[in-house]
Each structure stands twice: as structure tokens, then as C-alpha cells.
Amino acid sequence: MQPFLFMPGLTGRIFLKLIAAVVGVLVTCLIAVDFMASRIAEDTYVDTLKIELTQKCRILALDEEMVLDPQRLSDLSRAAGGRITVIRSNGTVAADTEQRPGKTMENHAKRPEIVAALHGEVGFDKRQSASVGINYLYVAVPAPSGALRLAVPLKEVQTQVDITRRHLLTATLIAFLPSILLTAFLARWVSRKLGHIIEYAAQLAQGNFQARLSETGTDELGILGNKLNETGEKLEAMFEQLEREHSELEKLERVRKDFIINVSHELRTPLASIQGYTETLLDGAIDEPTHNIRFLNIIRVNSERLGRLIADLLTLSRIELGITKFQFASYYVEAMLRDCQESMLPIAAKKNIELAIDPVPKDPDGQALEVFCDSEAVHQVLSNLLDNAIKYTPQGGRIVFQSRVVHHPIYKIPFVELAVQDNGAGIPPEDLTRLFERFYRVDKARSRELGGTGLGLAIVKHMAKAHGGEVGVTSVQGQGSRFWFTLPTHDIGLEENQLIQPELSISAENYGTN
């Protein structure tokens, strides 16, 4: 712990300000106490003195002979502790202990205390004496010859009041000492906590969102510290989210550039072929029976390839932009599989490939299995998977439609997994994670030879996600591959005009390996 009086920097400044503020308050209180106490002490002393002087005056008023004996009057004045004045009923001064020899004193008939005494009451007043120029407290009482007045200098009154004030101030200061010490300890505690809070706020302002206040508590400053810690946690989470989003934007920008490069490359190849063979025909080959038909067939094949590529790009773009209108309804799984089987039989027959359908399971209620989907979209997904399987399955091979019921971890309802299993050459393990990326091909030369666009599996993935499902693949080289996707058995609240968020066509860890 730091020494009590040696607190550097911000904490020390806060401590000094708090101490100065408290000392200022205490000094103000002391001044107020001094002012009020002085007034009260003075009033109390004067009231007590008035009673005392009144009693003395009444005793002195009984002795009329003192007027005739100046020495006795002087002795009584010293014994009474004040100036004695005897006033006749007409206001003239009969005797006064402060009267100078040979000097006549003015008439006192109009003095406030004498007026009261001549009317049979006790009179009081405080003023400066006209004869001696000293401030006095005057007390006058009725006397047989008129009135008797006893005066005490106010200087003595003030002296007694000052003594009382000093005693009171000393006692107040002694009483304030524990308060000052307690205030110093509290000021140090508050300044230390405030200093930590201000330093932490400065760290947040500088972007250090990982910092936390180690000491909080349940008092007001502790609650403030807790709130600042919560603010730091939220800022850290927001900053991390912004960093992730920035990273994603950078990835998307790389993907965009890569996509443009891939599309340009895919379009350039058939266009170059069409342009080259067209120029050859125009240069005279159109009249050569041995070449013109072959060249025209090449142009037709590349035109069809361009058409498929553009159609797939439009399909993928519509799904990602939410333009595709899906018509969701319940359909029997077996009926959809057989419909796709029948449409692809002629293509499979050219390679003598068998298309089979494994028995479709029943739903949990024992009824024919149904899925909630857009039948046209699912038909396209199945056709894309089946078309790929046919392309990469050797002559006389076998392709099987499979189905099973699975449970979705989020929707908590049964889903149906539809799969296309072939017995082709299989896919290397390092290529499995990238098969559903746009334009990704395991064997680029063979894929282009077979007329593939590189977008079929990307369309499959986005179509499945538009239905709330997932896609996947398992493969063993030399034994074949199994591509699958899932569909819900009931309505899961998907909008028919589903907006599908575009996903990265190239993952961060695989970017640049293509």
C-alpha cells in the first residue's frame, strides 16, 4: 500500500482537492459557529450582567447618604465594579463617580434608562458616554431621590465574550480533529478508487478494451466500476465483431475478384473456341466437306456450354439475391425420386449405368414419407447430383437414390436426408471440403471435357440452404462418392421469397490453393 501522504499523479490531485473541499467546509462551519456563538455568548453575558447590575443598583439605591460622601461613593463604585450615578427626579446629576471636579454634567432626564427609572421601572441602554467618551452598559433603577444608575464599560463585556469565544473555538477545533482525520482516510479511499476509474476510462478511450477494473464493490463508485467493466466487455465484443466483419469483407472482396477471374476464364475458353472456328469457316473451311461439319459441331458444343454456364450463373445469382420465388408445399419423397430417375434414365442408358432407388422409410406415424419443399428446386438439386454421378461413374456402373430420417439440432423436427450414391472413382480427401465452391473442380481438364460448368454443386448447396437444410459429401477413392442434402418434413417458417446470404466461395484457409 502507498504511504498515506505520498500519492503521485492523478490520485494525489484528487486527494488534495477532496481534502481542500472538506477543509473549506470545516472552516466555513467554524466561522459560522464562531459568529453564532459570539452573538449568543455576548447576549447571554449581557443578560446575566443586567440582572447582576440591577440587583446591585437596588441595594445601592437604599443608601442616600453616599451622595454626600464622595469617598464612600468611590468605595461603593469599586465594590460594585462599575460607575455609579445618582440622578434627581428633574434629571440633574446629584453625584457621579466619573464626574470631574468643577464640571457640571448635563441633564439626564432624556436618557432611555433614566426615563424608565423615573417612571418606576428598571432601565437599560448601551451607548458611548458623552462625558468620558467610553462605551457603557447602563442599568438604572428607581431611587428615593429620583434614580440610581450603575454603568459597566462594554470593553469588559467584550473581554469576557472573547474569552468565551476562545474556549468555544478551542473545543470546536479539538472536536474537528477526528473529523479531519476520518475525512483524510475517506478522501484517500475515494481518490484511489476515482483514480483507478479515471485511468481505466482513459484506457478504454485509447482502445484497450481488454482491460478490466480489478476492484469494484457495491457502493456507488463500485457500481460505476461495474458499469465501466460491462462497457469494456461490450466494446471488446463490438470491436471483435467489427474485426470479424472487416475480415469477412476482405475475404468477400478477394472472392469477388476471384469470381470475376473465374467467370472471365470460363467464358473466354468457349468464346475463343467459337471465334476461332468461326473465323476458320469464314476463311474458306466452310466449303471443305471434311471439316465444316466438325467445326460447326464444335461451335454448337461450345455455344451449349456457354448457355449452361450463363443459366447456372443466373440461377445462383437469383438464389443469393432472394429473387427466386419458391413454392413450398408437402411432397412425397418417393414420387420426387422416381420423377428424377425417369428424367435421367436416357442419359444413364448411354453409359449403361443402372439408376436404382433404395426403399424409402416411413415417417414416425407409419405414413408415406413427405418433405416440405419446392418440388422444382429439389428436382434441380437431384438432377445436378445425378448428372455429376453419371459423368464420373464408369460404363456399367450403378447409382442409387437413398433416403433416411434425421433430426435437426436447431429446428427440433425430423428432416429427411436424400443422397446420391455412386460407385465411381471417388474424390481425394483434400478436395472434399471445397467441392461446393463455385468453379472448383477436382479434375479441371476432365470436367471441361465432360461439359461441366463448375457451378452445379454450388447451386445444390444454396438450394438446400434455402430450404433450411444442409449439404455434404463422403467419398472413398476407388469405391465411389455419396452426396447428400436435407429437407424439413414440416413447415419451418421459411419465406417463399427466401433471401439467402451469399457465402464465401473460397474459405480463408483454402484461399489461393486453387
XYZ file of C-alpha atoms in Angstrom:
514
model
C 0.000 0.000 0.000
C 1.240 3.515 -0.773
C 2.215 5.825 2.125
C -0.704 7.926 3.317
C 0.666 11.317 2.320
C 2.608 10.273 -0.771
C 0.190 9.568 -3.598
C 1.566 10.508 -7.000
C -0.210 11.695 -10.084
C -3.952 11.676 -10.585
C -4.814 10.018 -7.263
C -2.800 12.623 -5.340
C -4.522 15.517 -7.129
C -7.973 14.085 -6.395
C -6.970 13.535 -2.748
C -5.770 17.146 -2.366
C -8.940 18.505 -3.951
C -11.143 16.424 -1.677
C -9.154 17.457 1.409
C -9.270 21.118 0.324
C -13.031 20.889 -0.190
C -13.586 19.267 3.219
C -11.258 21.733 4.981
C -13.127 24.553 3.265
C -16.417 23.183 4.555
C -14.992 22.794 8.071
C -13.582 26.345 8.053
C -16.942 27.670 6.890
C -18.656 25.747 9.682
C -16.096 27.082 12.177
C -16.710 30.673 11.069
C -20.463 30.133 11.339
C -20.054 28.588 14.790
C -17.815 31.469 15.868
C -20.290 34.055 14.617
C -23.330 32.421 16.180
C -21.532 31.503 19.377
C -20.167 35.034 19.775
C -23.622 36.513 19.432
C -25.121 34.008 21.835
C -22.277 34.365 24.321
C -22.477 38.149 24.217
C -26.259 38.196 24.595
C -26.106 35.672 27.418
C -23.354 37.536 29.243
C -25.109 40.878 28.840
C -28.404 39.451 30.090
C -26.647 37.953 33.103
C -24.799 41.218 33.727
C -28.046 43.188 33.525
C -29.587 41.022 36.237
C -26.474 41.351 38.387
C -26.268 45.135 37.929
C -29.974 45.507 38.638
C -29.570 43.762 41.957
C -26.577 45.926 42.856
C -28.436 49.053 41.849
C -31.406 48.198 44.063
C -29.075 47.704 47.029
C -27.200 50.943 46.374
C -30.455 52.877 45.918
C -31.281 52.263 49.571
C -28.223 54.303 50.729
C -28.974 58.001 50.085
C -26.079 59.194 52.260
C -23.473 58.135 49.708
C -24.313 61.196 47.690
C -22.976 63.404 50.469
C -19.710 61.461 50.867
C -17.602 61.267 47.653
C -15.129 58.854 49.219
C -17.851 56.446 50.173
C -19.343 56.749 46.675
C -15.968 55.872 45.194
C -15.608 52.854 47.505
C -19.075 51.604 46.561
C -18.249 52.054 42.865
C -15.171 49.895 43.195
C -17.111 47.304 45.203
C -19.918 47.251 42.646
C -17.433 47.074 39.774
C -18.937 49.934 37.839
C -19.622 53.655 37.546
C -22.336 54.972 39.914
C -24.535 57.938 39.008
C -27.310 59.458 41.161
C -29.949 61.445 39.260
C -32.615 63.614 40.845
C -36.210 63.452 39.688
C -35.712 66.541 37.495
C -32.856 64.836 35.610
C -29.934 66.694 37.133
C -26.950 64.646 38.247
C -26.558 64.691 42.026
C -23.357 62.591 42.041
C -21.191 60.559 39.634
C -18.005 58.664 40.312
C -16.537 59.815 36.988
C -17.518 63.482 37.323
C -14.593 65.843 37.055
C -14.204 68.491 39.759
C -15.703 71.836 38.882
C -17.569 70.492 35.854
C -21.322 70.267 35.745
C -22.854 67.268 33.897
C -25.721 67.747 31.508
C -29.284 66.858 32.391
C -30.058 63.111 32.131
C -33.831 63.361 32.074
C -33.989 62.163 28.459
C -31.597 59.251 28.760
C -33.537 55.993 27.944
C -32.548 54.173 31.135
C -33.291 57.262 33.311
C -36.680 57.775 31.693
C -37.612 54.188 32.603
C -36.235 54.511 36.150
C -38.087 57.819 36.825
C -41.244 56.022 35.774
C -40.647 53.323 38.385
C -39.132 50.671 36.033
C -35.664 49.230 35.502
C -33.961 50.878 32.525
C -31.211 49.538 30.243
C -29.086 51.007 27.455
C -25.751 50.603 25.637
C -24.007 53.687 24.268
C -20.980 55.904 24.435
C -20.789 58.228 27.418
C -20.899 61.893 26.440
C -18.863 62.909 29.444
C -15.996 60.354 29.372
C -16.225 59.005 25.797
C -16.381 55.299 26.767
C -18.976 52.726 25.672
C -21.050 51.609 28.665
C -23.824 49.228 29.577
C -26.225 51.306 31.676
C -28.691 49.948 34.259
C -30.945 52.363 36.172
C -33.464 51.733 38.955
C -35.868 53.997 40.858
C -34.407 55.672 43.988
C -35.954 57.816 46.769
C -34.428 60.979 45.314
C -35.023 60.044 41.692
C -32.908 57.310 40.043
C -29.668 55.436 40.561
C -27.603 54.176 37.643
C -24.765 51.715 37.511
C -22.634 51.532 34.320
C -20.070 48.960 33.269
C -17.647 49.535 30.337
C -18.549 47.392 27.339
C -14.840 46.670 26.914
C -15.049 44.367 29.918
C -18.086 42.722 28.418
C -16.198 42.158 25.144
C -13.240 40.776 27.065
C -15.414 38.170 28.721
C -17.074 37.357 25.389
C -13.645 36.917 23.734
C -12.599 34.534 26.489
C -15.777 32.526 25.944
C -15.170 32.507 22.161
C -11.617 31.255 22.578
C -12.755 28.430 24.792
C -15.536 27.544 22.371
C -13.273 27.657 19.297
C -10.653 25.549 21.045
C -13.276 22.948 21.907
C -14.641 23.032 18.355
C -11.194 22.563 16.821
C -10.488 19.645 19.123
C -13.853 18.154 18.112
C -12.990 18.688 14.411
C -9.647 16.854 14.603
C -11.174 13.316 14.451
C -13.399 14.505 11.622
C -10.392 15.780 9.698
C -8.513 12.506 10.188
C -11.560 10.456 9.168
C -12.077 12.726 6.186
C -8.449 12.243 5.161
C -8.834 8.467 5.189
C -12.121 8.663 3.267
C -10.610 11.126 0.801
C -7.684 8.780 0.222
C -10.060 5.822 -0.349
C -12.308 7.812 -2.688
C -9.383 9.369 -4.569
C -7.748 5.969 -5.069
C -10.955 4.442 -6.460
C -11.695 7.508 -8.592
C -8.121 7.498 -9.858
C -8.416 3.845 -10.899
C -11.760 4.510 -12.583
C -10.421 7.539 -14.485
C -7.295 5.635 -15.553
C -9.486 2.745 -16.729
C -11.729 5.135 -18.665
C -8.574 6.559 -20.291
C -7.528 3.038 -21.332
C -10.964 2.493 -22.894
C -10.620 5.810 -24.734
C -7.237 4.639 -26.072
C -8.779 1.401 -27.374
C -7.588 -1.035 -24.691
C -10.912 -2.878 -24.412
C -9.333 -5.937 -22.783
C -8.515 -4.007 -19.592
C -10.757 -4.500 -16.539
C -11.100 -2.883 -13.130
C -9.931 -5.410 -10.562
C -11.641 -3.693 -7.611
C -15.306 -2.720 -7.784
C -17.633 -3.200 -4.800
C -21.280 -2.468 -4.009
C -21.025 1.246 -3.192
C -21.698 3.980 -5.758
C -18.101 4.004 -7.029
C -18.179 0.204 -7.118
C -21.379 0.281 -9.197
C -19.718 2.797 -11.535
C -16.727 0.457 -11.841
C -19.020 -2.491 -12.619
C -20.787 -0.483 -15.309
C -17.464 0.532 -16.828
C -16.373 -3.111 -16.831
C -19.621 -4.018 -18.607
C -18.978 -1.206 -21.082
C -15.475 -2.523 -21.677
C -16.804 -6.041 -22.285
C -19.394 -4.743 -24.754
C -16.837 -2.574 -26.523
C -14.461 -5.530 -26.736
C -17.222 -7.711 -28.189
C -18.214 -4.975 -30.657
C -14.611 -4.431 -31.661
C -14.074 -8.151 -32.193
C -17.292 -8.266 -34.212
C -16.104 -5.339 -36.331
C -12.748 -7.058 -36.857
C -14.522 -10.238 -37.919
C -16.783 -8.286 -40.252
C -13.789 -6.434 -41.657
C -12.033 -9.751 -42.198
C -15.151 -11.134 -43.859
C -15.367 -8.080 -46.113
C -11.753 -8.561 -47.125
C -12.466 -12.211 -47.863
C -15.565 -11.264 -49.844
C -13.538 -8.753 -51.822
C -10.984 -11.451 -52.613
C -13.819 -13.808 -53.533
C -15.373 -11.182 -55.770
C -12.126 -10.703 -57.624
C -11.589 -14.449 -57.807
C -15.142 -14.929 -59.030
C -14.659 -12.363 -61.803
C -11.407 -14.038 -62.809
C -13.045 -17.482 -62.852
C -16.104 -16.296 -64.788
C -13.878 -14.497 -67.273
C -11.783 -17.612 -67.689
C -14.811 -19.886 -68.055
C -16.372 -17.581 -70.643
C -13.154 -16.939 -72.518
C -12.463 -20.592 -73.326
C -15.704 -21.380 -75.243
C -15.814 -17.891 -76.748
C -12.275 -18.258 -78.054
C -13.170 -21.648 -79.489
C -16.318 -20.293 -81.163
C -14.467 -17.270 -82.505
C -11.534 -19.333 -83.808
C -13.626 -21.951 -85.613
C -15.981 -19.284 -86.982
C -13.045 -17.365 -88.476
C -11.672 -20.631 -89.905
C -15.019 -21.338 -91.579
C -15.212 -17.794 -92.928
C -11.695 -18.112 -94.307
C -12.816 -20.953 -96.578
C -13.186 -24.041 -94.437
C -16.956 -23.799 -94.808
C -16.512 -25.232 -98.313
C -14.488 -28.204 -97.140
C -16.860 -31.133 -96.526
C -14.336 -32.928 -94.342
C -14.037 -30.017 -91.845
C -17.070 -27.780 -91.959
C -19.460 -30.174 -90.150
C -16.892 -30.970 -87.438
C -16.151 -27.263 -86.929
C -19.850 -26.434 -86.709
C -20.376 -29.209 -84.132
C -17.533 -27.741 -82.048
C -19.151 -24.316 -82.261
C -22.501 -25.835 -81.216
C -20.959 -27.675 -78.236
C -19.222 -24.513 -77.009
C -22.406 -22.479 -77.505
C -24.307 -25.000 -75.398
C -21.570 -24.803 -72.772
C -21.868 -21.008 -72.730
C -25.636 -21.312 -72.385
C -25.332 -23.730 -69.448
C -22.743 -21.518 -67.753
C -24.897 -18.389 -68.091
C -28.001 -20.276 -66.938
C -26.171 -21.605 -63.870
C -24.780 -18.164 -63.054
C -28.261 -16.640 -63.280
C -29.725 -19.390 -61.119
C -27.055 -18.951 -58.455
C -27.379 -15.161 -58.548
C -31.175 -15.266 -58.192
C -30.936 -17.552 -55.150
C -28.347 -15.376 -53.427
C -30.232 -12.135 -54.134
C -33.554 -13.578 -52.991
C -35.134 -13.193 -56.391
C -36.019 -16.855 -56.802
C -39.645 -17.484 -55.850
C -40.046 -20.801 -54.051
C -43.418 -22.525 -53.843
C -43.269 -24.530 -50.635
C -45.621 -27.460 -50.141
C -45.583 -31.070 -48.920
C -44.430 -33.711 -51.422
C -43.906 -37.466 -51.210
C -40.220 -38.352 -51.207
C -40.596 -41.497 -53.294
C -42.568 -39.663 -56.009
C -39.853 -36.999 -56.366
C -37.080 -39.597 -56.552
C -38.891 -41.585 -59.225
C -39.630 -38.437 -61.231
C -35.906 -37.550 -61.261
C -34.984 -41.169 -62.036
C -37.245 -41.226 -65.080
C -35.947 -37.902 -66.417
C -32.293 -39.055 -66.165
C -32.713 -42.638 -67.422
C -31.901 -41.785 -71.089
C -28.626 -40.124 -70.085
C -27.646 -43.023 -67.817
C -28.562 -45.540 -70.517
C -25.900 -44.121 -72.846
C -23.240 -45.405 -70.398
C -25.203 -48.492 -69.408
C -25.467 -47.166 -65.838
C -28.144 -48.534 -63.521
C -30.283 -45.990 -61.646
C -31.856 -47.524 -58.519
C -33.899 -46.269 -55.567
C -33.426 -47.788 -52.122
C -36.658 -48.360 -50.161
C -37.964 -45.080 -48.747
C -38.611 -45.266 -44.969
C -41.952 -44.359 -43.395
C -42.496 -41.258 -41.286
C -42.738 -41.584 -37.453
C -46.510 -42.174 -37.797
C -46.025 -45.039 -40.268
C -47.262 -42.991 -43.244
C -45.548 -42.335 -46.575
C -42.595 -40.006 -46.010
C -43.136 -36.374 -47.045
C -40.924 -33.296 -47.200
C -41.872 -29.611 -47.171
C -40.131 -28.020 -50.127
C -40.297 -26.526 -53.601
C -40.505 -29.580 -55.872
C -38.911 -27.864 -58.889
C -35.920 -26.719 -56.825
C -35.450 -30.189 -55.313
C -35.731 -31.740 -58.780
C -32.910 -29.426 -59.932
C -30.765 -30.395 -56.926
C -31.297 -34.113 -57.532
C -30.668 -33.685 -61.259
C -27.389 -31.830 -60.624
C -26.191 -34.528 -58.231
C -27.299 -37.312 -60.545
C -25.747 -35.632 -63.597
C -22.389 -35.384 -61.746
C -22.647 -39.018 -60.667
C -23.347 -40.159 -64.228
C -20.401 -38.156 -65.590
C -17.903 -39.664 -63.154
C -19.287 -43.209 -62.978
C -17.680 -45.672 -65.423
C -19.562 -47.725 -68.024
C -21.821 -50.323 -66.445
C -21.737 -48.629 -63.053
C -24.544 -48.236 -60.556
C -26.088 -45.124 -58.944
C -28.546 -45.352 -56.053
C -31.016 -42.831 -54.585
C -31.032 -43.151 -50.803
C -33.205 -41.556 -48.100
C -33.430 -41.623 -44.331
C -34.973 -39.619 -41.479
C -32.623 -37.463 -39.377
C -33.190 -34.952 -36.588
C -32.200 -31.312 -36.980
C -30.320 -29.836 -33.950
C -31.940 -26.390 -34.333
C -35.492 -26.899 -35.588
C -36.112 -29.964 -33.372
C -38.231 -31.645 -36.040
C -37.484 -34.597 -38.326
C -35.586 -33.850 -41.534
C -35.119 -36.171 -44.488
C -31.663 -36.804 -45.866
C -31.666 -37.508 -49.633
C -28.458 -38.877 -51.116
C -26.984 -39.968 -54.453
C -24.513 -42.856 -54.070
C -22.274 -43.910 -56.977
C -19.500 -46.460 -57.396
C -17.165 -44.213 -59.394
C -13.521 -43.358 -58.849
C -14.124 -41.338 -55.675
C -12.692 -37.970 -54.614
C -9.342 -37.270 -52.890
C -9.768 -36.224 -49.217
C -8.066 -32.873 -49.736
C -10.744 -31.862 -52.275
C -13.827 -32.771 -50.224
C -14.017 -29.500 -48.254
C -14.059 -27.386 -51.431
C -16.382 -29.293 -53.697
C -19.323 -26.910 -53.120
C -17.327 -23.797 -54.052
C -18.039 -22.008 -57.299
C -15.907 -23.213 -60.226
C -13.977 -25.671 -58.084
C -13.124 -28.856 -59.970
C -11.173 -31.895 -58.848
C -10.065 -32.635 -62.383
C -10.374 -29.408 -64.399
C -9.440 -30.885 -67.760
C -11.876 -33.809 -67.471
C -14.638 -31.583 -66.098
C -14.458 -29.234 -69.073
C -14.256 -32.221 -71.401
C -17.497 -33.533 -69.890
C -19.171 -30.154 -70.240
C -19.294 -29.173 -66.572
C -19.633 -25.502 -65.579
C -18.237 -25.828 -62.039
C -21.417 -24.312 -60.580
C -23.673 -27.347 -60.166
C -22.657 -28.211 -56.599
C -22.707 -24.536 -55.559
C -26.320 -24.400 -56.757
C -27.063 -27.588 -54.790
C -25.673 -26.020 -51.611
C -27.651 -22.784 -51.934
C -30.860 -24.575 -52.889
C -30.583 -26.805 -49.826
C -29.905 -23.849 -47.519
C -32.894 -22.029 -48.981
C -34.990 -24.923 -47.636
C -33.330 -24.781 -44.195
C -31.215 -27.861 -44.915
C -27.560 -28.767 -45.216
C -25.342 -30.468 -47.788
C -22.388 -32.799 -47.527
C -20.283 -35.434 -49.207
C -18.411 -38.567 -48.237
C -16.100 -40.404 -50.594
C -13.560 -43.207 -50.699
C -11.187 -43.297 -53.632
C -11.757 -46.314 -55.794
C -15.149 -47.065 -54.174
C -17.345 -44.093 -55.065
C -18.917 -40.998 -53.559
C -22.092 -40.136 -51.677
C -23.565 -36.624 -51.987
C -26.458 -35.749 -49.636
C -28.717 -32.851 -48.640
C -31.524 -32.480 -46.081
C -35.103 -31.184 -46.265
C -37.648 -30.493 -43.490
C -40.695 -32.709 -43.088
C -42.854 -29.766 -41.942
C -43.134 -26.038 -42.481
C -40.335 -24.328 -40.509
C -41.493 -20.780 -41.288
C -39.344 -20.137 -44.329
C -40.410 -17.246 -46.540
C -41.253 -18.245 -50.061
C -39.103 -15.416 -51.322
C -36.129 -16.545 -49.265
C -33.123 -14.229 -49.019
C -30.006 -16.358 -48.973
C -26.890 -14.660 -47.672
C -24.003 -15.148 -50.082
C -21.295 -17.344 -48.648
C -17.632 -17.316 -49.387
C -16.884 -19.391 -52.421
C -13.345 -19.850 -51.147
C -12.675 -20.367 -47.446
C -9.876 -18.458 -45.756
C -7.753 -21.488 -45.098
C -8.041 -22.707 -48.684
C -7.867 -19.385 -50.466
C -5.228 -19.267 -53.089
C -4.808 -23.021 -53.400
C -6.954 -23.237 -56.483
